[in-house]
Amino acid sequence: MNLIIKKVLNKLEDKGFEAYVVGGYVRDTLLGIKSTDVDICTSALPKDIIQIFNTSGNHINYGSIALSDGKYNFDITTYRKEHNYDDRSPGKVEYVDDLLTDLKRRDFTINTLCMDSSGNIIDLLNGKEDLEKKFIKVVGDTSLKLKEDPLRMLRAIRFSVILEFDLDPEIVKVINTDKHLIKSLSYTRRMEELNKIFASKNALVGLKILKELNLLEQLEINYDKIVPVNDVLGFWAQIKYSENYNFTKSSREVIKSIRKIVSSGEITNEVLFNYELYISMVAGQILGYDNKTISKMHADLKIKSVKDLNICSKDIFKILDIKPSSLVKDILKDITKNVLDGNLENNYEDIKNYILKKWK
């Protein structure tokens, strides 16, 4: 048991409350996966947790208190039972005093495993067996659980993809009959799950599963051929998606740039000059280039910025005896291309003679 986590559990136990690490951290620990997000379930009420950890009520969300020590992010939740789901949220939360009732409200059996302050595993719903069998199984009534929160359909697929686990046929059955409920999910939630799949080494498997389960229409995405890349936006650049997906302005620009480079069909010196190296590398992966080749091309560029040219706008005004105009921008672009292509040496006299010959 990690000493920092043990200390948090002990604080609750010292006040007479039960407390266990639950869910993802325990699951990942047993699988040998490092995690810094720690969920703790406890018999302590929110007011008790606030008092014990001397925190404000501003951190409360559905009876959960969020804490962080800089290394671990803790989410401490009172044992509870949830009733009357509406729009993915329980209409009523009832605090209870036993662990099993709390575990029964959770999504998948592999996420019901608990760990006490001594590092012992508590397994009340056969989660360890499913973990060993590499099996994603819903806690309780599969149909009810997936219908009350359709995000669980995507979470099941995501866990299956990332952990390389099999889906319970009952999950597949419910997805096949009730996949239309996925359209009720916000685009933000859809994107979060898709991003986690795209960030996985098994991203192509995930996309194949989504297609086989006929979920592309529900997710409002489509694709023909996908080349695996080590960047989430690189996947989005190869996918047709609804404009309702909430990308940031900068992310949209990255996707647009990757698509533009890919449509050109090659990585040239001009591409490397005009775009960030990272964007060029992602586009290069899609086009079949290896990163070492692109890195060398970038390192060998004769100039990496217009500022590297041994001539400036004022020089051009003087050489051509003209006033400032948009023509200068065209001239600089022409000079830049020729220097990058090796057709023109980057020295003042050669560039001056080139300007006089072509632009006078």
XYZ file of C-alpha atoms in Angstrom:
360
model
C 0.000 0.000 0.000
C 1.360 3.406 -0.998
C 2.151 5.426 2.135
C 0.430 8.600 0.909
C -2.783 6.705 0.118
C -2.515 4.747 3.386
C -2.309 8.026 5.307
C -5.562 9.268 3.733
C -7.353 6.013 4.607
C -5.959 6.077 8.126
C -7.304 9.576 8.725
C -10.816 8.301 8.074
C -10.286 5.073 10.018
C -8.876 6.935 13.033
C -12.231 8.712 13.344
C -14.082 5.403 13.387
C -15.116 5.238 9.723
C -14.631 2.521 7.124
C -12.543 3.569 4.125
C -11.310 1.729 1.040
C -9.601 2.547 -2.226
C -12.051 1.459 -4.911
C -12.282 1.129 -8.683
C -9.715 2.140 -11.256
C -6.673 2.493 -8.994
C -7.150 -1.016 -7.557
C -7.878 -2.470 -10.992
C -4.806 -0.841 -12.512
C -2.579 -1.825 -9.596
C -3.499 -5.482 -10.076
C -2.804 -5.131 -13.800
C 0.577 -3.491 -13.189
C -0.568 -0.118 -14.524
C 0.519 3.079 -12.762
C -2.234 5.493 -11.759
C -2.391 8.774 -9.838
C -6.196 9.037 -9.653
C -7.442 7.459 -6.440
C -11.121 6.925 -5.621
C -11.940 6.274 -1.980
C -15.319 5.124 -0.682
C -16.140 5.567 2.996
C -18.892 5.356 5.577
C -18.079 8.954 6.576
C -20.634 11.541 5.525
C -19.542 14.550 3.436
C -19.618 16.822 6.511
C -17.326 14.367 8.334
C -14.897 14.223 5.392
C -14.758 18.020 5.209
C -13.968 18.208 8.923
C -11.380 15.423 8.876
C -9.439 16.877 5.926
C -10.080 20.492 6.890
C -11.348 21.358 3.437
C -14.187 23.585 2.238
C -17.587 22.506 0.956
C -16.648 23.951 -2.441
C -15.081 20.615 -3.323
C -18.315 18.639 -2.932
C -19.864 17.127 -6.066
C -22.668 14.561 -5.687
C -21.388 13.704 -2.232
C -17.771 13.410 -3.385
C -14.926 15.504 -2.046
C -11.935 16.119 -4.318
C -8.471 16.466 -2.791
C -4.930 16.543 -4.164
C -1.501 16.297 -2.580
C 0.361 17.243 -5.748
C 1.125 13.655 -6.698
C -2.257 11.943 -6.281
C -5.753 13.166 -7.049
C -8.221 11.816 -4.506
C -11.994 11.589 -4.887
C -13.537 10.626 -1.551
C -17.154 9.484 -1.742
C -19.648 8.510 0.921
C -21.236 5.060 0.550
C -24.463 5.677 -1.326
C -27.380 4.279 -3.226
C -28.682 6.025 -6.342
C -32.310 6.286 -7.437
C -34.370 7.571 -10.372
C -31.761 8.224 -13.050
C -32.588 11.062 -15.437
C -30.251 12.433 -18.108
C -27.394 10.246 -16.802
C -27.684 11.582 -13.233
C -29.438 10.082 -10.216
C -32.523 12.010 -9.190
C -31.908 11.003 -5.600
C -28.780 10.005 -3.694
C -29.228 8.087 -0.459
C -26.231 7.784 1.869
C -25.850 4.277 3.293
C -23.562 2.614 5.804
C -22.449 -0.560 4.039
C -19.857 -1.152 1.345
C -21.753 -3.760 -0.678
C -24.700 -1.452 -1.355
C -22.291 1.189 -2.608
C -20.472 -1.246 -4.880
C -23.706 -2.450 -6.469
C -24.316 1.004 -7.991
C -21.030 0.894 -9.918
C -20.683 0.140 -13.622
C -18.439 -2.903 -14.164
C -17.332 -5.701 -11.846
C -13.638 -4.964 -12.463
C -14.286 -1.496 -11.023
C -15.760 -2.838 -7.766
C -12.493 -4.157 -6.361
C -11.402 -2.480 -3.129
C -8.164 -2.203 -1.181
C -7.916 -1.538 2.554
C -5.198 0.386 4.370
C -3.162 -2.808 4.803
C -3.171 -3.473 1.064
C -5.657 -6.347 1.237
C -8.030 -6.779 -1.711
C -11.745 -6.848 -0.922
C -13.765 -8.507 -3.691
C -17.493 -8.707 -2.970
C -18.768 -8.950 -6.570
C -16.280 -11.331 -8.221
C -14.372 -8.506 -9.869
C -11.031 -10.263 -9.520
C -12.330 -13.299 -11.393
C -13.478 -11.115 -14.291
C -10.172 -9.257 -14.189
C -8.289 -12.537 -14.483
C -10.630 -13.709 -17.256
C -10.151 -10.339 -19.023
C -13.889 -9.840 -19.116
C -15.962 -6.638 -19.055
C -19.193 -7.389 -17.187
C -21.820 -4.999 -15.854
C -22.716 -4.997 -12.157
C -26.315 -6.166 -11.798
C -28.910 -5.748 -14.571
C -26.956 -5.045 -17.764
C -29.873 -3.525 -19.645
C -30.902 -1.252 -16.766
C -27.356 -0.054 -16.052
C -26.556 0.791 -19.684
C -29.904 2.463 -20.315
C -29.790 4.664 -17.214
C -26.416 5.977 -18.366
C -25.613 5.299 -22.070
C -22.074 6.585 -21.521
C -21.436 3.186 -19.961
C -21.775 1.656 -23.427
C -18.789 3.690 -24.619
C -16.904 3.120 -21.363
C -17.344 -0.641 -21.779
C -15.898 -0.458 -25.287
C -13.076 1.811 -24.145
C -12.057 -0.544 -21.303
C -12.275 -3.482 -23.698
C -9.978 -1.736 -26.177
C -7.413 -0.328 -23.765
C -7.186 -3.369 -21.484
C -7.624 -5.891 -24.325
C -10.589 -7.483 -22.520
C -13.637 -9.197 -24.002
C -17.088 -7.662 -23.771
C -19.801 -9.660 -22.057
C -22.249 -10.772 -24.812
C -25.008 -9.179 -22.706
C -23.323 -5.789 -23.149
C -23.125 -6.299 -26.904
C -26.778 -7.330 -26.950
C -27.913 -4.152 -25.177
C -25.717 -1.957 -27.384
C -27.257 -3.543 -30.474
C -30.802 -2.873 -29.284
C -30.342 0.492 -27.532
C -27.422 2.185 -29.306
C -29.729 5.072 -30.268
C -29.386 6.261 -26.638
C -25.797 7.269 -27.360
C -27.158 10.245 -29.275
C -28.407 11.615 -25.951
C -24.798 12.039 -24.811
C -23.142 15.422 -25.082
C -20.464 15.797 -27.735
C -18.000 16.536 -24.932
C -18.624 13.125 -23.347
C -18.435 11.368 -26.701
C -15.139 13.084 -27.461
C -13.639 12.205 -24.080
C -14.252 8.506 -24.663
C -13.082 8.607 -28.279
C -9.916 10.481 -27.301
C -9.059 7.778 -24.769
C -9.540 5.127 -27.454
C -7.437 7.105 -29.970
C -4.667 7.506 -27.377
C -4.500 3.739 -26.926
C -2.069 1.475 -28.755
C -5.199 -0.434 -29.799
C -6.926 2.549 -31.414
C -7.526 0.738 -34.712
C -9.160 -2.142 -32.856
C -11.389 0.374 -31.119
C -12.456 1.973 -34.395
C -13.158 -1.468 -35.831
C -15.374 -2.363 -32.852
C -17.281 0.924 -33.156
C -17.894 0.179 -36.828
C -18.877 -3.456 -36.234
C -21.379 -2.375 -33.557
C -22.789 0.219 -35.982
C -22.024 3.076 -33.604
C -20.446 5.470 -36.102
C -23.805 6.968 -37.004
C -24.720 7.415 -33.336
C -21.378 9.084 -32.653
C -21.705 11.161 -35.835
C -18.303 10.155 -37.126
C -17.182 8.198 -40.182
C -13.968 6.982 -41.720
C -12.657 4.971 -44.642
C -9.023 4.141 -44.000
C -7.139 5.123 -40.859
C -3.363 5.166 -40.522
C -2.334 4.763 -36.849
C -0.486 7.794 -35.479
C 0.823 8.688 -32.033
C -1.390 11.757 -31.724
C -5.119 12.012 -30.943
C -5.685 14.952 -33.300
C -3.964 12.931 -36.012
C -6.809 10.421 -35.744
C -9.455 13.148 -35.841
C -7.782 14.565 -38.971
C -8.555 11.274 -40.749
C -12.171 11.130 -39.594
C -15.287 12.865 -40.843
C -17.040 14.209 -37.769
C -19.964 16.413 -36.833
C -19.149 20.098 -36.436
C -20.890 19.845 -33.076
C -17.796 18.254 -31.551
C -16.317 20.820 -29.171
C -12.743 21.221 -30.375
C -10.785 24.224 -29.216
C -9.816 26.745 -31.857
C -6.190 25.604 -31.731
C -7.182 21.930 -32.100
C -9.328 22.736 -35.135
C -6.363 24.558 -36.674
C -4.087 21.559 -36.059
C -6.601 19.180 -37.661
C -6.999 21.554 -40.618
C -3.218 21.808 -41.056
C -2.703 18.030 -40.909
C -5.428 17.500 -43.494
C -3.927 20.157 -45.788
C -0.468 18.580 -45.664
C -1.871 15.078 -46.214
C -3.888 16.282 -49.206
C -0.663 17.641 -50.760
C 0.697 14.087 -50.703
C 4.246 14.767 -49.509
C 6.433 16.394 -46.885
C 8.546 19.060 -48.563
C 10.946 21.698 -47.288
C 8.182 24.229 -47.818
C 5.799 22.194 -45.645
C 8.396 21.971 -42.864
C 8.991 25.717 -43.125
C 5.306 26.643 -42.996
C 4.122 24.265 -40.252
C 5.260 23.266 -36.784
C 7.497 20.205 -36.736
C 4.987 18.260 -34.636
C 2.192 18.871 -37.172
C 4.479 17.879 -40.036
C 5.447 14.690 -38.220
C 1.841 13.646 -37.611
C 0.946 14.333 -41.243
C 4.148 12.536 -42.266
C 3.134 9.424 -40.329
C -0.157 9.370 -42.231
C 1.756 9.733 -45.517
C 4.194 6.954 -44.605
C 7.246 8.966 -43.556
C 9.250 7.987 -40.480
C 9.977 10.634 -37.845
C 13.763 10.388 -38.274
C 13.499 11.329 -41.941
C 11.299 14.321 -41.169
C 13.529 15.422 -38.278
C 16.595 15.331 -40.533
C 14.792 17.265 -43.276
C 13.808 19.881 -40.718
C 17.333 20.110 -39.296
C 18.745 20.531 -42.823
C 16.448 23.433 -43.747
C 18.527 26.362 -44.967
C 16.130 28.748 -43.229
C 13.438 28.135 -40.627
C 11.883 31.608 -40.652
C 11.585 34.597 -42.961
C 13.778 36.367 -40.407
C 16.586 33.990 -41.426
C 16.642 35.462 -44.954
C 19.588 37.752 -45.565
C 17.264 40.390 -46.899
C 14.222 42.222 -45.522
C 11.231 44.214 -46.760
C 13.048 47.533 -46.516
C 15.842 46.159 -48.697
C 13.305 45.156 -51.339
C 11.708 48.623 -51.282
C 15.126 50.114 -51.906
C 16.243 47.602 -54.576
C 13.058 48.017 -56.632
C 12.534 51.669 -55.679
C 8.915 50.994 -54.661
C 6.637 51.962 -51.814
C 5.314 49.393 -49.324
C 2.734 47.141 -50.971
C 1.395 43.578 -51.022
C 3.905 42.845 -53.806
C 6.666 42.578 -51.212
C 4.870 39.688 -49.528
C 4.804 37.805 -52.855
C 8.464 38.519 -53.436
C 9.466 37.260 -49.982
C 7.400 34.125 -50.530
C 9.114 33.510 -53.872
C 12.571 34.072 -52.386
C 11.804 31.782 -49.464
C 10.694 28.935 -51.742
C 13.771 29.188 -53.917
C 16.127 29.294 -50.934
C 14.386 26.268 -49.386
C 14.560 24.355 -52.683
C 18.254 25.134 -53.052
C 17.774 27.211 -56.198
C 18.988 30.410 -54.554
C 21.809 31.029 -52.081
C 20.812 32.835 -48.915
C 23.157 35.810 -49.269
C 22.303 39.430 -49.930
C 23.954 39.853 -53.319
C 22.494 36.684 -54.864
C 19.018 37.546 -53.586
C 19.366 41.140 -54.800
C 20.345 39.993 -58.299
C 17.460 37.503 -58.329
C 14.980 40.250 -57.408
C 16.293 42.597 -60.094
C 16.134 39.841 -62.698
C 12.659 38.555 -61.893
C 10.785 41.414 -60.239
C 12.203 44.669 -61.685
